PDB file of C-alpha atoms in Angstrom:
ATOM      1  CA  UNK A   1      26.631 -27.911   0.931  1.00  0.00           C
ATOM      2  CA  UNK A   2      23.912 -25.245   0.793  1.00  0.00           C
ATOM      3  CA  UNK A   3      21.713 -25.115  -2.286  1.00  0.00           C
ATOM      4  CA  UNK A   4      22.207 -22.073  -4.477  1.00  0.00           C
ATOM      5  CA  UNK A   5      19.232 -20.092  -5.675  1.00  0.00           C
ATOM      6  CA  UNK A   6      17.984 -20.645  -9.186  1.00  0.00           C
ATOM      7  CA  UNK A   7      18.641 -17.800 -11.598  1.00  0.00           C
ATOM      8  CA  UNK A   8      14.914 -17.188 -11.932  1.00  0.00           C
ATOM      9  CA  UNK A   9      14.163 -17.523  -8.185  1.00  0.00           C
ATOM     10  CA  UNK A  10      12.908 -13.952  -7.742  1.00  0.00           C
ATOM     11  CA  UNK A  11      10.888 -14.062 -10.964  1.00  0.00           C
ATOM     12  CA  UNK A  12       9.157 -17.266  -9.867  1.00  0.00           C
ATOM     13  CA  UNK A  13       8.616 -15.856  -6.391  1.00  0.00           C
ATOM     14  CA  UNK A  14       7.052 -12.727  -7.866  1.00  0.00           C
ATOM     15  CA  UNK A  15       4.726 -14.857  -9.993  1.00  0.00           C
ATOM     16  CA  UNK A  16       3.684 -16.913  -6.979  1.00  0.00           C
ATOM     17  CA  UNK A  17       2.927 -13.767  -4.983  1.00  0.00           C
ATOM     18  CA  UNK A  18       0.824 -12.338  -7.817  1.00  0.00           C
ATOM     19  CA  UNK A  19      -1.125 -15.596  -8.137  1.00  0.00           C
ATOM     20  CA  UNK A  20      -1.644 -15.838  -4.389  1.00  0.00           C
ATOM     21  CA  UNK A  21      -2.829 -12.238  -4.196  1.00  0.00           C
ATOM     22  CA  UNK A  22      -5.331 -12.892  -6.992  1.00  0.00           C
ATOM     23  CA  UNK A  23      -6.703 -15.988  -5.236  1.00  0.00           C
ATOM     24  CA  UNK A  24      -6.864 -14.267  -1.846  1.00  0.00           C
ATOM     25  CA  UNK A  25      -8.637 -11.270  -3.370  1.00  0.00           C
ATOM     26  CA  UNK A  26     -11.159 -13.463  -5.192  1.00  0.00           C
ATOM     27  CA  UNK A  27     -12.121 -16.026  -2.548  1.00  0.00           C
ATOM     28  CA  UNK A  28     -10.816 -14.544   0.703  1.00  0.00           C
ATOM     29  CA  UNK A  29      -7.974 -15.559   2.969  1.00  0.00           C
ATOM     30  CA  UNK A  30      -9.900 -18.295   4.791  1.00  0.00           C
ATOM     31  CA  UNK A  31     -11.278 -20.083   1.713  1.00  0.00           C
ATOM     32  CA  UNK A  32      -8.066 -19.884  -0.303  1.00  0.00           C
ATOM     33  CA  UNK A  33      -5.909 -22.999  -0.223  1.00  0.00           C
ATOM     34  CA  UNK A  34      -2.336 -23.694  -1.217  1.00  0.00           C
ATOM     35  CA  UNK A  35      -3.725 -26.038  -3.900  1.00  0.00           C
ATOM     36  CA  UNK A  36      -5.810 -23.225  -5.387  1.00  0.00           C
ATOM     37  CA  UNK A  37      -2.818 -20.890  -5.368  1.00  0.00           C
ATOM     38  CA  UNK A  38      -0.578 -23.484  -7.043  1.00  0.00           C
ATOM     39  CA  UNK A  39      -3.228 -24.192  -9.671  1.00  0.00           C
ATOM     40  CA  UNK A  40      -3.811 -20.493 -10.374  1.00  0.00           C
ATOM     41  CA  UNK A  41      -0.071 -19.918 -10.744  1.00  0.00           C
ATOM     42  CA  UNK A  42       0.370 -23.031 -12.872  1.00  0.00           C
ATOM     43  CA  UNK A  43       3.023 -24.393 -10.516  1.00  0.00           C
ATOM     44  CA  UNK A  44       3.245 -27.602  -8.539  1.00  0.00           C
ATOM     45  CA  UNK A  45       2.330 -27.684  -4.868  1.00  0.00           C
ATOM     46  CA  UNK A  46       5.868 -28.892  -4.183  1.00  0.00           C
ATOM     47  CA  UNK A  47       7.318 -25.779  -5.824  1.00  0.00           C
ATOM     48  CA  UNK A  48       4.875 -23.542  -3.963  1.00  0.00           C
ATOM     49  CA  UNK A  49       5.852 -25.100  -0.633  1.00  0.00           C
ATOM     50  CA  UNK A  50       9.521 -24.720  -1.599  1.00  0.00           C
ATOM     51  CA  UNK A  51       8.962 -20.964  -1.582  1.00  0.00           C
ATOM     52  CA  UNK A  52       6.309 -20.635   1.124  1.00  0.00           C
ATOM     53  CA  UNK A  53       5.450 -23.016   3.974  1.00  0.00           C
ATOM     54  CA  UNK A  54       1.882 -21.738   4.283  1.00  0.00           C
ATOM     55  CA  UNK A  55      -0.693 -19.040   3.625  1.00  0.00           C
ATOM     56  CA  UNK A  56       0.480 -16.760   6.415  1.00  0.00           C
ATOM     57  CA  UNK A  57       3.960 -16.570   4.880  1.00  0.00           C
ATOM     58  CA  UNK A  58       2.408 -15.717   1.517  1.00  0.00           C
ATOM     59  CA  UNK A  59       0.167 -13.039   3.007  1.00  0.00           C
ATOM     60  CA  UNK A  60       3.082 -11.483   4.865  1.00  0.00           C
ATOM     61  CA  UNK A  61       5.296 -11.406   1.777  1.00  0.00           C
ATOM     62  CA  UNK A  62       2.513  -9.988  -0.410  1.00  0.00           C
ATOM     63  CA  UNK A  63       1.847  -7.143   2.019  1.00  0.00           C
ATOM     64  CA  UNK A  64       5.487  -6.475   2.833  1.00  0.00           C
ATOM     65  CA  UNK A  65       6.439  -6.330  -0.861  1.00  0.00           C
ATOM     66  CA  UNK A  66       3.451  -4.094  -1.603  1.00  0.00           C
ATOM     67  CA  UNK A  67       4.334  -1.684   1.221  1.00  0.00           C
ATOM     68  CA  UNK A  68       8.031  -1.576   0.406  1.00  0.00           C
ATOM     69  CA  UNK A  69       7.302  -0.791  -3.238  1.00  0.00           C
ATOM     70  CA  UNK A  70       4.851   1.892  -2.122  1.00  0.00           C
ATOM     71  CA  UNK A  71       7.391   3.429   0.243  1.00  0.00           C
ATOM     72  CA  UNK A  72      10.033   3.415  -2.484  1.00  0.00           C
ATOM     73  CA  UNK A  73       7.669   5.150  -4.936  1.00  0.00           C
ATOM     74  CA  UNK A  74       6.799   7.783  -2.318  1.00  0.00           C
ATOM     75  CA  UNK A  75      10.472   8.402  -1.511  1.00  0.00           C
ATOM     76  CA  UNK A  76      11.253   8.827  -5.201  1.00  0.00           C
ATOM     77  CA  UNK A  77       8.380  11.289  -5.681  1.00  0.00           C
ATOM     78  CA  UNK A  78       9.040  13.336  -2.546  1.00  0.00           C
ATOM     79  CA  UNK A  79      10.602  16.744  -3.110  1.00  0.00           C
ATOM     80  CA  UNK A  80      11.503  19.211  -0.403  1.00  0.00           C
ATOM     81  CA  UNK A  81      12.362  21.947  -2.918  1.00  0.00           C
ATOM     82  CA  UNK A  82       8.714  22.658  -3.788  1.00  0.00           C
ATOM     83  CA  UNK A  83       5.820  24.181  -1.837  1.00  0.00           C
ATOM     84  CA  UNK A  84       4.036  21.945   0.690  1.00  0.00           C
ATOM     85  CA  UNK A  85       0.976  22.080  -1.588  1.00  0.00           C
ATOM     86  CA  UNK A  86       2.908  20.738  -4.583  1.00  0.00           C
ATOM     87  CA  UNK A  87       4.794  18.258  -2.406  1.00  0.00           C
ATOM     88  CA  UNK A  88       1.535  16.775  -1.152  1.00  0.00           C
ATOM     89  CA  UNK A  89       0.173  16.595  -4.689  1.00  0.00           C
ATOM     90  CA  UNK A  90       3.279  14.670  -5.827  1.00  0.00           C
ATOM     91  CA  UNK A  91       2.999  12.245  -2.916  1.00  0.00           C
ATOM     92  CA  UNK A  92      -0.699  11.546  -3.543  1.00  0.00           C
ATOM     93  CA  UNK A  93      -0.017  10.950  -7.234  1.00  0.00           C
ATOM     94  CA  UNK A  94       2.805   8.552  -6.338  1.00  0.00           C
ATOM     95  CA  UNK A  95       0.499   6.506  -4.102  1.00  0.00           C
ATOM     96  CA  UNK A  96      -2.295   6.274  -6.661  1.00  0.00           C
ATOM     97  CA  UNK A  97       0.163   5.437  -9.443  1.00  0.00           C
ATOM     98  CA  UNK A  98       1.679   2.701  -7.284  1.00  0.00           C
ATOM     99  CA  UNK A  99      -1.785   1.270  -6.571  1.00  0.00           C
ATOM    100  CA  UNK A 100      -2.455   0.941 -10.311  1.00  0.00           C
ATOM    101  CA  UNK A 101      -2.532  -2.745 -11.196  1.00  0.00           C
ATOM    102  CA  UNK A 102      -2.087  -3.719  -7.540  1.00  0.00           C
ATOM    103  CA  UNK A 103      -5.730  -4.047  -6.469  1.00  0.00           C
ATOM    104  CA  UNK A 104      -5.259  -7.664  -5.397  1.00  0.00           C
ATOM    105  CA  UNK A 105      -2.232  -6.890  -3.261  1.00  0.00           C
ATOM    106  CA  UNK A 106      -4.019  -3.900  -1.782  1.00  0.00           C
ATOM    107  CA  UNK A 107      -7.031  -6.038  -0.841  1.00  0.00           C
ATOM    108  CA  UNK A 108      -4.731  -8.503   0.898  1.00  0.00           C
ATOM    109  CA  UNK A 109      -3.152  -5.633   2.826  1.00  0.00           C
ATOM    110  CA  UNK A 110      -6.529  -4.289   3.935  1.00  0.00           C
ATOM    111  CA  UNK A 111      -8.226  -7.608   4.671  1.00  0.00           C
ATOM    112  CA  UNK A 112      -5.648 -10.315   5.265  1.00  0.00           C
ATOM    113  CA  UNK A 113      -3.320  -9.270   8.039  1.00  0.00           C
ATOM    114  CA  UNK A 114      -5.451 -10.807  10.835  1.00  0.00           C
ATOM    115  CA  UNK A 115      -3.799 -14.120   9.951  1.00  0.00           C
ATOM    116  CA  UNK A 116      -0.318 -12.802  10.752  1.00  0.00           C
ATOM    117  CA  UNK A 117       1.744 -13.084  13.913  1.00  0.00           C
ATOM    118  CA  UNK A 118       2.379 -10.121  16.194  1.00  0.00           C
ATOM    119  CA  UNK A 119       5.980 -10.003  14.988  1.00  0.00           C
ATOM    120  CA  UNK A 120       4.909  -9.899  11.354  1.00  0.00           C
ATOM    121  CA  UNK A 121       2.306  -7.226  12.075  1.00  0.00           C
ATOM    122  CA  UNK A 122       4.877  -5.134  13.932  1.00  0.00           C
ATOM    123  CA  UNK A 123       7.200  -5.283  10.932  1.00  0.00           C
ATOM    124  CA  UNK A 124       4.459  -4.184   8.541  1.00  0.00           C
ATOM    125  CA  UNK A 125       3.272  -1.427  10.856  1.00  0.00           C
ATOM    126  CA  UNK A 126       6.785  -0.017  11.005  1.00  0.00           C
ATOM    127  CA  UNK A 127       6.714   0.480   7.231  1.00  0.00           C
ATOM    128  CA  UNK A 128       3.163   1.875   7.361  1.00  0.00           C
ATOM    129  CA  UNK A 129       4.152   4.375  10.063  1.00  0.00           C
ATOM    130  CA  UNK A 130       7.061   5.638   7.984  1.00  0.00           C
ATOM    131  CA  UNK A 131       4.732   6.174   5.026  1.00  0.00           C
ATOM    132  CA  UNK A 132       2.086   7.936   7.121  1.00  0.00           C
ATOM    133  CA  UNK A 133       4.729  10.071   8.834  1.00  0.00           C
ATOM    134  CA  UNK A 134       5.980  11.403   5.501  1.00  0.00           C
ATOM    135  CA  UNK A 135       2.461  12.619   4.698  1.00  0.00           C
ATOM    136  CA  UNK A 136       1.779  14.016   8.165  1.00  0.00           C
ATOM    137  CA  UNK A 137       4.955  16.128   7.992  1.00  0.00           C
ATOM    138  CA  UNK A 138       3.692  17.796   4.820  1.00  0.00           C
ATOM    139  CA  UNK A 139       0.167  18.256   6.177  1.00  0.00           C
ATOM    140  CA  UNK A 140       1.591  19.844   9.323  1.00  0.00           C
ATOM    141  CA  UNK A 141       3.552  22.244   7.104  1.00  0.00           C
ATOM    142  CA  UNK A 142       0.242  23.216   5.509  1.00  0.00           C
ATOM    143  CA  UNK A 143      -1.414  23.890   8.872  1.00  0.00           C
ATOM    144  CA  UNK A 144       1.068  24.095  11.764  1.00  0.00           C
ATOM    145  CA  UNK A 145      -1.832  24.695  14.180  1.00  0.00           C
ATOM    146  CA  UNK A 146      -3.439  21.289  13.595  1.00  0.00           C
ATOM    147  CA  UNK A 147      -2.157  19.952  16.903  1.00  0.00           C
ATOM    148  CA  UNK A 148      -2.375  23.257  18.771  1.00  0.00           C
ATOM    149  CA  UNK A 149      -5.585  22.705  20.742  1.00  0.00           C
ATOM    150  CA  UNK A 150      -6.357  19.065  19.963  1.00  0.00           C
ATOM    151  CA  UNK A 151      -4.391  16.215  18.313  1.00  0.00           C
ATOM    152  CA  UNK A 152      -5.880  16.607  14.828  1.00  0.00           C
ATOM    153  CA  UNK A 153      -2.864  15.940  12.591  1.00  0.00           C
ATOM    154  CA  UNK A 154      -3.330  12.160  12.572  1.00  0.00           C
ATOM    155  CA  UNK A 155      -7.100  12.232  11.871  1.00  0.00           C
ATOM    156  CA  UNK A 156      -6.531  14.596   8.934  1.00  0.00           C
ATOM    157  CA  UNK A 157      -3.655  12.482   7.610  1.00  0.00           C
ATOM    158  CA  UNK A 158      -5.653   9.272   7.885  1.00  0.00           C
ATOM    159  CA  UNK A 159      -8.613  10.938   6.152  1.00  0.00           C
ATOM    160  CA  UNK A 160      -6.363  11.424   3.146  1.00  0.00           C
ATOM    161  CA  UNK A 161      -5.304   7.778   3.290  1.00  0.00           C
ATOM    162  CA  UNK A 162      -8.976   6.821   3.415  1.00  0.00           C
ATOM    163  CA  UNK A 163      -9.505   8.641   0.118  1.00  0.00           C
ATOM    164  CA  UNK A 164      -6.512   6.890  -1.437  1.00  0.00           C
ATOM    165  CA  UNK A 165      -6.837   3.406   0.048  1.00  0.00           C
ATOM    166  CA  UNK A 166     -10.430   2.770  -0.973  1.00  0.00           C
ATOM    167  CA  UNK A 167     -10.132   4.089  -4.528  1.00  0.00           C
ATOM    168  CA  UNK A 168      -9.955   0.519  -5.839  1.00  0.00           C
ATOM    169  CA  UNK A 169     -13.582   0.012  -4.778  1.00  0.00           C
ATOM    170  CA  UNK A 170     -14.959   2.446  -7.339  1.00  0.00           C
ATOM    171  CA  UNK A 171     -12.243   3.618  -9.745  1.00  0.00           C
ATOM    172  CA  UNK A 172     -12.436   2.312 -13.301  1.00  0.00           C
ATOM    173  CA  UNK A 173      -9.725   2.965 -15.928  1.00  0.00           C
ATOM    174  CA  UNK A 174     -12.389   3.833 -18.524  1.00  0.00           C
ATOM    175  CA  UNK A 175     -14.357   5.983 -16.067  1.00  0.00           C
ATOM    176  CA  UNK A 176     -14.954   9.730 -16.124  1.00  0.00           C
ATOM    177  CA  UNK A 177     -11.588  10.686 -14.558  1.00  0.00           C
ATOM    178  CA  UNK A 178      -7.986   9.499 -14.668  1.00  0.00           C
ATOM    179  CA  UNK A 179      -5.894   8.521 -11.655  1.00  0.00           C
ATOM    180  CA  UNK A 180      -3.978  11.787 -11.963  1.00  0.00           C
ATOM    181  CA  UNK A 181      -7.221  13.744 -11.989  1.00  0.00           C
ATOM    182  CA  UNK A 182      -8.451  11.916  -8.912  1.00  0.00           C
ATOM    183  CA  UNK A 183      -5.103  12.600  -7.235  1.00  0.00           C
ATOM    184  CA  UNK A 184      -5.709  16.302  -7.884  1.00  0.00           C
ATOM    185  CA  UNK A 185      -9.233  16.048  -6.437  1.00  0.00           C
ATOM    186  CA  UNK A 186      -8.078  14.256  -3.273  1.00  0.00           C
ATOM    187  CA  UNK A 187      -5.200  16.688  -2.806  1.00  0.00           C
ATOM    188  CA  UNK A 188      -7.450  19.708  -3.317  1.00  0.00           C
ATOM    189  CA  UNK A 189      -9.962  18.389  -0.779  1.00  0.00           C
ATOM    190  CA  UNK A 190      -7.196  18.133   1.805  1.00  0.00           C
ATOM    191  CA  UNK A 191      -5.548  21.444   0.853  1.00  0.00           C
ATOM    192  CA  UNK A 192      -8.806  23.375   1.065  1.00  0.00           C
ATOM    193  CA  UNK A 193     -10.212  21.465   4.027  1.00  0.00           C
ATOM    194  CA  UNK A 194      -7.078  21.558   6.152  1.00  0.00           C
ATOM    195  CA  UNK A 195      -7.263  25.358   6.298  1.00  0.00           C
ATOM    196  CA  UNK A 196     -10.542  25.175   8.187  1.00  0.00           C
ATOM    197  CA  UNK A 197      -9.554  22.471  10.676  1.00  0.00           C
ATOM    198  CA  UNK A 198      -8.948  23.911  14.149  1.00  0.00           C
TER     199      UNK A 198
END
């Protein structure tokens, strides 16, 4: 007879992922051990291995969960009944809001995927492409000529992601601007700059 899941299975799993992300972010993927992750999460190694057979499975689940939550937040924020300018602003704010409190998971996404299999990477890239595509559609609405002479839509789109993805390196909650204010700055830079890109 198959074992049924404990009532708190997902809650425990979520706690393990948060602990693993914190350890990975602090010491790096290579130096982190399952023992360190279990200790940080205040769980036994046996329980940790019950959920995850190894570090690669943890890394994959951390990144996949992070990306799926990001995609869900973007989908919720996306509105086709507003101008492309306002639509982009809403999408940027959704990304930066989703990144709040998720620095560890974001670091794992940016630095830890080299440990994953090709199949795992392909699955994550599928989600990433859907997210990027949603932004590129809006940016193309802002400047339909971006791809007219040269393929410039993707470089412009990824420039915006560069502004959003590396915000954790310098942003401080008690700093001179809020996340919403930075979202406005990043959006304005793209809105004003995209007009001049030919």
